[in-house]
Amino acid sequence: MKQLYDYQLKTNESFREAHKKSIENPQAFWGEIASTFKWQQPWEEVLRYDWSVPKTAWFLGGKLNITENCLDCHVVTHPDKDALIWEPNDPNDATVRYTYKDLLSAVCQFANGLKNQGIKKGDRVCIYMPMVPELTIAVLACARIGAIHSVVFAGFSSTALAARINDASCALLITSDGAFRGNKTVPLKDIADQALAQCESVKKCFVFQRTFQEINWNPRKDIWWHDFIEGLADTCTPAIMDAEDPLFILYTSGSTGKPKGMVHSCGGYMVYTAYTFMNVFQYQPEDIYWCTADIGWITGHSYMIYGPLACGATSLHFEGVPSYPKWNRFWEICEKHKVTQFYTAPTAIRALAKHPTKLIEDYDLSSLKVLGSVGEPINEEAWHWYDTHIGYNETPIVDTWWQTETGGILISSLAGVTPQKPTYATLPMPGIQAALVDNEGKVIIENEAEGILTINYPWPSIARTIYGDHERYKEVYFSAFEGRYFPGDGALRDVDGNYRITGRVDDVVIVSGHNLGTAPIENAINAHPAVVESAVVGYPHDIKGNALMAYVILYESIEDNATLISEVREEISKQIGPIAKPDRVMVVSGLPKTRSGKIMRRILRKLAANEIDQLGDISTLLNPEIVDEIIAGLAKE
Ligand code: PRX
């Protein structure tokens, strides 16, 4: 029987062949790859879909547990290999390692704890934790018993946390006393307490002790992690899951105020994340793979936990930030652990590039074989800096384009196997049928073109729905262009068919790699009693990629705008999190509107970017004089 690694594509020709086969016969293609995994019961049908509903199902009738494939299978073949290497925030603290055997035991023990507390298959469990190994253990323990995990990034506010808990009616919250982030300590339990005051569904709160800071204790709800796992068995029979049963929910911002709980299922997600991990990063058995993301985002789910572990890889997790204690921390970790694949975000690359290269030159980075980028378009300058200073102009760079909704990488080169091109994600992965369309939805045939990116055929890890709102799922992803998945991104294509993602075509702005819908930020601003209306737009920023500018109209003009601006920023921080605070807030007497009353965001974006000469014809505006007012305001900034 063939093994997963028999499907590792090692030459450009084998990539081309695999892609061709995946298009000609997708079911045979994915069926073969899926058969390399452990199934409790084989599937009856590889794919059934109808995107007019929309409905997509893979490996129908198949039964499995993803943790068996991520843990038990490797415990049989390589029990003592490191599954997880954990590097703490403070470089003076010890590295922690979990072999596959250790990780399975820890996951089973925690899974037994979940069961003891009455958590069962299908229950939703919210996880709001720092980047400690226990976060991964909690995630996998949920998957072990078939509970649906919903990880919320630990930088989100209590209001954002509560909204996510309530949206999925989570039965349990897992958090920690606090989190270390560089030289800061974040009071996670306090934030969780504030959230839980608004969440009736949560019966229990498990608290992992990380910072040992003082916290409030609610004896009716709170249980220490170390208390409830004590004495529990470290084996736990995996729940038998249908391939289409939900594995997790992960929230992403959208163009309206409410976050979208993307639902991923067990079978297809496992197959696709493992296949793409192995191929994009060209993982080899001895490699030490490091992705610097946070598990609160999809990159952490797919390419720190599930993909690497399903491939039996060693995945390095880092608790801290690139600047602590100094801006050399990433390189110190690369040298210390002889990291072979390093996967980060353009915003981190740009921030690192601002510091002297001396901070890199002190370290031996010769172990690096692959560099990766994800989360937003990588600009030319950052790409070349990465290539020159970290890759010494010879390490392949993979620029991976994908989304929370896609579950896994859809467009990327395969490291050292298929050609790379600076700032281009390059070619669609096997199984991915991409197309560019124009505004009317007409497919652009010629290769060299610019348009809206769409995907025309299902792949195994596409999110199956938005939790509790299938209509919205249909509306957002399947109604813009009939029969096609619409990711919300624009793209360029070159003569060779390589794609370069140019950015969002909707009201989502990517700030430091975080997706932020402008609508929820505007809602937070409008909640201030002095505010009538607001508009938030993104504009280019050297390090963050984009920054936010808010234009705010007040009921009455006031003398002290500074206080109001800081209150508005605070409100945003409270409702969403500090990541959503705008860099610039301008009080204006009106917003440029069309005659039908629609805010002309395009003009606001141009103004924020200081592209005053590119405003175009503004004479059709209802209130063109407002543009002059804003230009005068910009001059005073
Ligand atoms: O606009 C694209 C951008 O990030 C969006 C997805 O964000 P999120 O769901 O948070 O997932 C990020 C991690 C997969 C996309 O719609 N994006 C992601 N990767 C790239 C990118 N833009 C350009 N190039 C990329 N490599």
XYZ file of C-alpha atoms and ligand atoms in Angstrom:
663
model
C 0.000 0.000 0.000
C 1.231 3.469 -0.807
C 2.223 5.921 1.932
C 1.471 9.634 2.046
C 5.094 10.503 1.261
C 4.843 8.521 -1.967
C 2.754 11.477 -3.106
C 5.445 14.029 -2.368
C 6.077 15.903 -5.601
C 9.810 16.219 -6.113
C 10.105 17.553 -9.631
C 8.377 20.184 -11.692
C 7.244 17.429 -14.076
C 5.646 15.406 -11.300
C 3.888 18.565 -10.111
C 2.539 19.192 -13.621
C 1.424 15.589 -13.919
C -0.283 15.651 -10.523
C -2.043 18.889 -11.400
C -3.229 17.486 -14.718
C -4.515 14.336 -13.081
C -6.244 16.306 -10.339
C -8.172 18.267 -12.957
C -8.984 15.349 -15.209
C -10.127 13.089 -12.436
C -10.303 14.873 -9.083
C -12.054 12.026 -7.364
C -9.454 9.425 -8.291
C -6.697 11.896 -7.433
C -7.933 12.695 -3.914
C -9.170 9.181 -3.290
C -5.655 7.804 -3.732
C -4.112 10.349 -1.390
C -6.833 9.870 1.204
C -6.248 6.102 1.215
C -2.833 6.648 2.776
C -4.565 7.716 6.014
C -6.105 5.597 8.711
C -9.868 5.339 8.360
C -12.102 3.477 10.776
C -14.396 2.825 7.867
C -13.725 3.550 4.193
C -15.743 6.161 2.334
C -18.378 5.265 -0.229
C -18.060 8.298 -2.426
C -15.113 10.704 -2.771
C -17.020 13.895 -3.556
C -20.561 15.112 -3.827
C -21.193 18.781 -4.368
C -23.640 21.314 -5.631
C -22.511 24.890 -5.344
C -25.940 26.239 -6.165
C -27.076 25.102 -2.697
C -24.096 25.385 -1.804
C -23.082 21.985 -0.469
C -19.726 20.234 -0.574
C -18.968 16.832 0.970
C -15.802 14.773 0.690
C -15.184 11.117 1.523
C -18.838 10.488 2.222
C -19.537 7.720 4.671
C -15.868 7.566 5.731
C -15.187 7.342 9.476
C -12.015 8.495 11.171
C -10.476 10.435 13.980
C -7.933 13.030 12.926
C -5.921 12.587 16.148
C -5.291 8.944 15.308
C -3.658 10.142 12.115
C -1.817 12.970 13.843
C -0.658 10.999 16.888
C -1.383 7.253 17.281
C -0.106 6.320 13.815
C 3.227 8.019 14.482
C 3.504 6.527 17.954
C 3.601 3.168 16.183
C 6.377 4.151 13.777
C 8.386 6.836 15.617
C 7.196 7.256 19.232
C 10.294 9.142 20.371
C 10.453 11.692 17.609
C 9.635 15.235 18.733
C 6.159 16.215 17.658
C 6.363 19.587 19.323
C 9.270 21.769 20.345
C 8.151 24.686 22.431
C 10.252 27.790 22.846
C 9.066 30.004 25.721
C 8.761 33.787 25.737
C 11.795 34.185 27.980
C 14.963 32.827 26.349
C 16.316 31.917 29.787
C 13.497 29.459 30.364
C 13.869 25.905 29.183
C 12.653 24.590 25.848
C 9.910 21.994 26.257
C 9.684 18.982 23.974
C 6.834 16.565 23.434
C 7.597 13.387 21.567
C 4.721 11.822 19.661
C 4.275 9.430 22.591
C 4.239 12.268 25.148
C 1.841 14.318 23.119
C -0.584 11.441 22.669
C -0.547 10.770 26.431
C -1.097 14.426 27.280
C -3.916 14.734 24.736
C -5.625 11.582 26.004
C -5.341 12.639 29.614
C -6.875 16.017 28.884
C -9.523 14.384 26.702
C -10.498 12.229 29.685
C -10.754 15.403 31.739
C -13.097 16.920 29.171
C -15.238 13.804 29.273
C -15.316 13.863 33.087
C -16.710 17.359 32.920
C -19.507 16.150 30.670
C -18.143 17.438 27.366
C -19.262 15.205 24.541
C -19.115 14.839 20.777
C -20.571 17.856 19.008
C -20.241 20.228 22.009
C -18.490 23.484 21.263
C -15.440 24.329 23.352
C -13.886 27.784 23.265
C -10.121 28.024 23.762
C -8.632 31.417 24.672
C -5.035 30.730 25.540
C -1.466 31.908 25.084
C 0.910 30.037 22.806
C 1.763 27.262 25.246
C 1.844 23.536 24.426
C -1.351 23.140 26.459
C -3.175 25.089 23.766
C -2.261 22.427 21.221
C -3.116 19.730 23.743
C -6.550 21.275 24.335
C -7.213 21.517 20.588
C -6.274 17.893 19.953
C -8.136 16.681 23.043
C -11.336 18.233 21.687
C -10.741 16.493 18.369
C -10.077 13.243 20.227
C -13.557 13.172 21.736
C -15.311 14.842 18.822
C -15.938 18.164 20.551
C -15.754 21.136 18.195
C -13.007 23.557 19.157
C -13.307 27.276 18.603
C -9.960 28.923 19.264
C -10.143 32.666 19.838
C -6.894 34.627 19.404
C -5.695 35.778 22.825
C -5.347 39.357 21.561
C -9.118 39.750 21.209
C -11.096 41.763 23.748
C -13.712 40.426 26.164
C -16.531 41.703 23.944
C -15.096 39.936 20.895
C -14.542 36.775 22.935
C -18.105 36.853 24.281
C -19.539 37.351 20.788
C -17.671 34.269 19.555
C -18.616 32.148 22.573
C -22.269 33.107 22.224
C -22.375 32.626 18.473
C -21.496 28.938 18.913
C -23.121 28.475 22.368
C -19.901 27.022 23.749
C -20.307 24.790 26.783
C -16.799 25.305 28.089
C -14.038 27.895 28.054
C -10.390 26.948 28.383
C -8.092 29.824 29.275
C -5.080 30.650 31.423
C -4.361 33.010 34.299
C -2.338 35.246 31.992
C -0.136 35.323 28.951
C 3.465 36.429 28.450
C 4.051 38.478 25.335
C 7.511 39.997 25.211
C 7.899 42.179 28.276
C 4.137 42.374 28.809
C 1.757 40.204 30.758
C -1.800 39.987 29.469
C -4.507 39.269 32.103
C -6.332 36.609 30.107
C -8.447 35.294 32.959
C -9.717 38.798 33.799
C -10.697 39.300 30.167
C -12.308 35.857 30.114
C -14.257 36.684 33.306
C -15.630 39.846 31.717
C -16.647 37.837 28.668
C -18.240 35.063 30.686
C -20.453 37.581 32.486
C -22.233 37.819 29.116
C -22.194 34.110 28.206
C -24.861 31.863 29.659
C -23.949 28.720 27.757
C -20.561 28.297 29.455
C -20.869 26.007 32.443
C -17.193 25.568 33.283
C -13.942 27.433 32.823
C -10.651 25.522 32.833
C -7.688 27.628 33.836
C -4.128 26.770 32.907
C -1.530 28.318 35.202
C 1.069 30.139 33.140
C 1.950 33.478 34.717
C 1.035 32.717 38.347
C -0.544 36.153 38.633
C -3.451 36.827 40.961
C -6.844 36.173 39.469
C -10.464 36.182 40.522
C -11.790 32.745 41.225
C -15.328 31.620 40.746
C -15.564 28.269 42.560
C -18.788 27.359 40.790
C -17.213 27.595 37.371
C -13.435 27.696 37.529
C -11.237 24.609 37.658
C -7.453 24.536 37.526
C -6.080 22.579 34.606
C -3.573 20.777 36.836
C -6.306 19.777 39.294
C -8.656 18.154 36.926
C -6.148 16.116 34.952
C -4.554 14.712 38.088
C -4.691 10.951 38.221
C -6.521 10.600 34.929
C -5.625 7.819 32.506
C -3.397 8.750 29.599
C -5.220 6.638 27.073
C -8.513 7.559 25.505
C -10.333 5.782 22.715
C -10.821 8.230 19.872
C -14.370 9.191 18.979
C -15.429 7.820 15.632
C -16.207 10.778 13.435
C -17.901 11.007 10.115
C -15.616 12.569 7.491
C -18.083 15.446 7.259
C -18.545 15.981 11.014
C -17.306 19.415 12.084
C -13.773 19.480 13.468
C -13.597 23.130 14.421
C -15.002 26.605 14.077
C -12.684 29.528 13.471
C -13.889 33.092 13.181
C -12.874 35.544 10.527
C -13.935 39.115 9.869
C -16.264 39.981 7.081
C -17.718 43.015 5.430
C -20.510 43.232 7.999
C -20.241 43.578 11.739
C -20.698 39.961 12.779
C -17.684 37.633 12.676
C -18.083 34.563 10.500
C -17.592 31.211 12.225
C -16.065 29.117 9.468
C -16.772 25.428 9.998
C -14.173 22.888 8.925
C -14.821 19.180 8.759
C -12.679 16.207 9.767
C -11.829 14.173 6.669
C -11.175 16.568 3.821
C -9.386 19.038 6.061
C -6.980 16.358 7.256
C -6.170 15.102 3.764
C -5.664 18.536 2.254
C -3.595 20.123 5.035
C -1.265 17.115 5.184
C -0.857 16.931 1.404
C -0.125 20.639 1.017
C 2.184 20.751 4.055
C 4.305 17.914 2.741
C 4.497 19.370 -0.765
C 4.754 23.121 -0.292
C 7.408 22.856 2.415
C 9.013 19.697 0.994
C 9.173 18.300 4.503
C 11.729 15.532 5.110
C 11.713 13.224 8.155
C 14.568 14.940 10.024
C 13.399 18.482 9.414
C 12.508 20.999 12.111
C 9.662 23.093 10.802
C 8.818 26.443 12.379
C 5.753 28.515 11.660
C 5.702 31.753 13.655
C 1.916 32.224 13.514
C -0.437 32.112 16.472
C -2.703 29.106 16.839
C -5.584 31.584 17.109
C -5.424 31.924 13.320
C -5.967 29.378 10.558
C -2.229 29.193 9.805
C -1.729 27.916 13.325
C -4.467 25.314 12.978
C -3.469 23.987 9.563
C 0.299 24.432 9.495
C 1.366 24.265 13.124
C -0.912 21.511 14.373
C -2.905 19.386 11.944
C -0.871 19.445 8.706
C 2.569 18.898 10.264
C 1.370 16.314 12.770
C -0.565 14.364 10.144
C 2.770 14.214 8.279
C 4.661 13.032 11.376
C 6.691 16.244 11.395
C 8.411 18.153 14.174
C 6.635 21.465 14.629
C 8.254 24.253 16.600
C 5.943 26.608 18.503
C 7.069 29.930 19.929
C 5.310 31.719 22.748
C 6.832 35.153 22.295
C 7.361 37.958 19.828
C 10.201 38.656 17.351
C 11.371 41.723 19.301
C 11.868 40.202 22.728
C 14.305 40.482 24.352
C 15.863 41.815 21.135
C 15.104 41.837 17.439
C 17.405 38.832 16.955
C 15.075 36.379 18.656
C 13.853 34.611 15.508
C 17.410 33.972 14.307
C 18.533 32.817 17.706
C 15.725 30.240 17.692
C 16.539 29.169 14.123
C 20.142 28.548 15.093
C 19.328 26.905 18.414
C 16.964 24.345 16.898
C 18.527 24.110 13.445
C 15.233 25.098 11.884
C 14.854 23.851 8.315
C 11.569 25.457 7.239
C 10.697 28.943 8.462
C 7.201 30.252 7.737
C 6.219 33.805 8.678
C 4.204 36.839 7.563
C 5.212 39.844 5.424
C 4.457 42.211 8.303
C 7.050 40.411 10.433
C 9.535 40.446 7.553
C 9.089 44.200 7.083
C 9.494 44.844 10.811
C 12.633 42.678 10.930
C 14.049 44.436 7.866
C 13.968 47.749 9.732
C 16.685 46.509 12.077
C 20.420 46.203 11.446
C 21.443 43.049 9.602
C 24.110 42.607 12.272
C 21.297 41.058 14.323
C 21.119 38.278 11.742
C 24.789 37.912 10.904
C 25.608 36.756 14.431
C 23.659 33.552 13.798
C 24.219 30.453 11.752
C 21.164 30.102 9.555
C 22.641 27.449 7.287
C 20.057 24.879 8.384
C 17.269 26.818 6.623
C 16.062 25.046 3.477
C 12.733 26.754 2.901
C 11.345 30.208 3.670
C 7.619 30.837 3.643
C 5.322 33.839 3.604
C 1.601 34.040 4.329
C -1.225 36.346 5.220
C -1.020 39.273 2.840
C 0.705 40.292 -0.374
C 4.465 40.446 0.077
C 5.914 43.583 -1.478
C 8.983 43.482 -3.698
C 11.291 45.081 -1.136
C 10.341 42.687 1.651
C 10.627 39.680 -0.693
C 14.166 40.636 -1.701
C 15.208 41.410 1.849
C 13.988 37.962 2.929
C 15.722 36.335 -0.013
C 19.031 38.159 0.490
C 19.426 38.332 4.241
C 17.730 35.158 5.400
C 17.919 33.022 2.287
C 21.383 34.103 1.083
C 19.849 34.191 -2.402
C 19.636 30.436 -2.572
C 16.898 29.280 -0.210
C 13.562 28.786 -1.957
C 10.755 31.101 -0.885
C 7.151 29.919 -0.933
C 4.545 32.670 -0.960
C 1.414 30.813 0.067
C -1.996 32.252 -0.733
C -5.003 30.930 1.136
C -7.640 31.871 3.717
C -9.409 30.808 6.891
C -12.185 29.666 4.570
C -9.964 27.536 2.332
C -8.470 25.563 5.241
C -5.219 25.014 3.366
C -2.857 26.590 0.846
C -4.441 27.019 -2.607
C -1.745 28.868 -4.533
C 1.978 28.513 -3.889
C 5.152 27.244 -5.398
C 6.573 23.983 -4.032
C 9.882 24.806 -2.375
C 12.772 24.195 -4.736
C 10.520 22.118 -7.012
C 8.415 24.553 -9.018
C 9.668 27.972 -10.159
C 9.281 30.888 -7.771
C 8.782 34.484 -8.808
C 9.191 37.457 -6.462
C 5.828 38.678 -5.070
C 3.921 35.965 -6.957
C 2.201 33.138 -5.111
C 2.688 31.415 -8.510
C 0.621 28.380 -9.484
C -2.492 26.742 -8.035
C -1.856 23.572 -6.070
C -2.917 20.195 -7.470
C -6.683 20.006 -7.157
C -7.144 23.754 -7.408
C -8.911 25.131 -10.439
C -8.445 28.886 -10.338
C -9.795 31.470 -12.777
C -9.764 35.230 -13.156
C -13.060 36.891 -13.914
C -13.958 40.463 -14.765
C -16.512 42.511 -12.825
C -19.333 40.942 -14.805
C -18.135 37.455 -13.993
C -16.814 36.727 -17.464
C -13.814 34.407 -17.343
C -10.621 35.999 -18.613
C -9.041 33.430 -20.889
C -5.696 34.973 -21.781
C -2.960 34.352 -19.262
C -1.617 37.843 -18.843
C -4.451 39.665 -17.114
C -5.769 41.298 -13.993
C -9.095 40.391 -12.458
C -10.998 38.901 -9.576
C -9.793 35.550 -8.374
C -12.274 32.680 -8.240
C -12.004 28.942 -7.656
C -14.141 26.743 -9.861
C -14.083 23.346 -8.262
C -14.192 22.023 -4.693
C -11.059 21.016 -2.828
C -11.182 18.840 0.277
C -10.606 21.502 2.953
C -13.084 24.176 1.905
C -15.088 25.425 4.916
C -18.495 23.795 4.725
C -20.568 26.617 6.153
C -20.679 29.612 8.464
C -21.772 28.331 11.847
C -25.479 28.919 12.215
C -25.773 30.983 9.040
C -25.634 28.988 5.843
C -27.447 31.752 3.974
C -24.586 34.147 4.703
C -22.099 31.515 3.542
C -23.960 31.308 0.253
C -24.244 35.059 -0.045
C -20.587 35.853 0.699
C -18.808 33.097 -1.199
C -21.119 31.670 -3.843
C -23.397 34.411 -5.080
C -20.942 36.911 -6.597
C -20.214 34.573 -9.529
C -22.482 31.630 -10.135
C -20.880 28.232 -9.673
C -17.617 29.693 -8.418
C -16.091 30.217 -4.997
C -15.317 33.924 -4.504
C -12.472 34.507 -2.037
C -12.706 38.319 -2.086
C -9.234 38.923 -3.553
C -8.016 40.539 -6.735
C -5.085 39.075 -8.669
C -2.714 39.532 -11.568
C -1.683 36.659 -13.809
C 1.460 36.547 -15.915
C 2.062 34.842 -19.259
C 3.078 31.621 -17.535
C -0.100 31.445 -15.475
C 1.500 32.615 -12.219
C -0.803 34.468 -9.856
C 0.050 37.518 -7.845
C -2.558 38.424 -5.263
C -3.107 42.173 -5.238
C -5.343 42.435 -2.169
C -8.924 42.440 -0.950
C -11.683 43.668 -3.196
C -14.157 44.039 -0.308
C -14.259 46.042 2.916
C -11.754 43.883 4.714
C -8.364 45.441 5.459
C -5.351 43.317 6.346
C -3.411 45.077 9.086
C -0.200 43.380 10.222
C -1.543 40.182 8.737
C -4.831 40.400 10.660
C -8.056 40.457 8.686
C -10.167 43.351 9.910
C -13.616 44.112 8.574
C -14.174 47.871 8.568
C -17.853 47.471 9.534
C -17.287 46.162 13.092
C -14.778 48.959 13.706
C -17.273 51.538 12.505
C -19.899 49.988 14.782
C -17.547 50.381 17.733
C -16.876 54.032 16.865
C -20.568 54.753 16.370
C -21.226 53.383 19.845
C -19.603 56.539 21.256
C -22.443 58.890 22.289
C -20.833 61.890 20.570
C -20.523 60.158 17.183
C -23.119 60.393 14.397
C -21.387 58.356 11.735
C -17.970 57.094 10.765
C -16.055 55.459 7.950
C -12.917 53.390 8.329
C -10.530 52.713 5.455
C -7.121 51.166 4.993
C -4.066 52.923 3.564
C -0.560 51.624 2.807
C 1.822 51.373 5.748
C 5.530 50.540 5.675
C 5.486 47.752 8.224
C 1.880 46.778 8.805
C 1.099 46.526 5.091
C -2.034 48.560 5.742
C -3.027 50.863 8.575
C -6.484 52.168 9.397
C -7.834 55.682 9.223
C -11.199 56.578 10.720
C -13.239 59.574 9.603
C -15.695 60.542 12.312
C -18.693 62.892 12.277
C -19.823 64.306 15.633
C -23.224 65.560 16.730
C -21.648 68.783 17.929
C -18.192 70.089 17.301
C -16.076 70.110 20.421
C -12.876 71.869 21.350
C -10.966 68.914 22.614
C -10.891 66.316 19.872
C -7.908 64.578 21.467
C -9.952 63.177 24.359
C -12.679 62.028 22.042
C -10.187 60.366 19.719
C -8.604 58.462 22.554
C -12.057 57.383 23.799
C -12.947 56.165 20.339
C -9.717 54.187 20.111
C -10.366 52.723 23.554
C -13.871 51.679 22.556
C -12.475 49.853 19.522
C -9.927 48.138 21.703
C -12.694 47.113 24.107
C -15.062 45.826 21.465
C -12.581 44.131 19.141
C -9.038 44.264 20.454
C -5.985 46.524 20.273
C -5.143 45.248 16.774
C -8.161 47.105 15.379
C -7.236 50.569 16.720
C -6.883 53.025 13.835
C -3.555 54.829 13.459
C -5.346 58.000 12.422
C -8.704 59.454 13.441
C -9.989 62.603 11.765
C -13.041 64.501 12.891
C -14.950 65.730 9.840
C -18.233 67.551 9.284
C -19.421 65.055 6.667
C -18.408 62.093 4.521
C -18.218 62.170 0.720
C -21.409 60.530 -0.495
C -23.011 59.632 -3.768
C -26.387 61.108 -4.577
C -27.966 57.883 -3.397
C -26.291 58.347 -0.010
C -23.545 55.730 -0.321
C -20.217 56.621 1.276
C -17.509 56.894 -1.399
C -14.884 54.790 0.309
C -12.675 54.848 -2.746
C -12.200 58.595 -2.233
C -11.613 58.192 1.483
C -8.961 55.571 0.755
C -7.196 57.854 -1.731
C -7.278 60.715 0.765
C -5.887 58.537 3.559
C -3.109 57.394 1.240
C -2.392 61.031 0.362
C -3.108 60.367 -3.294
C -4.914 63.642 -3.670
C -4.085 63.958 -7.355
C -5.777 60.614 -8.062
C -9.231 61.354 -6.711
C -10.863 61.318 -10.135
C -14.096 63.111 -10.859
C -15.682 64.200 -7.595
C -18.223 66.547 -9.134
C -20.931 63.882 -9.021
C -20.720 63.731 -5.237
C -23.586 64.995 -3.176
C -21.138 67.056 -1.125
C -17.831 67.629 -2.991
C -16.872 70.418 -0.572
C -16.236 67.790 2.088
C -13.245 66.575 0.075
C -11.620 70.012 0.346
C -12.268 70.017 4.057
C -10.543 66.650 4.441
C -7.589 67.787 2.290
C -7.217 70.818 4.551
C -7.361 68.505 7.571
C -4.668 66.260 6.116
C -2.365 69.254 5.690
C -2.643 69.878 9.422
C -2.010 66.284 10.510
O -6.351 38.700 1.070
C -5.764 37.432 1.214
C -4.684 37.488 2.253
O -5.281 37.100 3.467
C -6.657 36.780 3.265
C -7.065 35.652 4.157
O -6.877 36.005 5.484
P -7.063 34.947 6.653
O -8.368 34.258 6.481
O -6.811 35.653 7.915
O -5.954 33.880 6.393
C -4.610 34.269 6.443
C -3.733 33.059 6.442
C -4.004 32.081 5.394
C -6.738 36.447 1.814
O -8.044 36.566 1.316
N -3.574 36.591 1.957
C -3.276 35.433 2.568
N -2.136 34.917 2.073
C -1.718 35.752 1.103
C -2.637 36.813 1.018
N -2.501 37.813 0.126
C -1.440 37.765 -0.710
N -0.523 36.782 -0.680
C -0.597 35.761 0.203
N 0.342 34.828 0.229
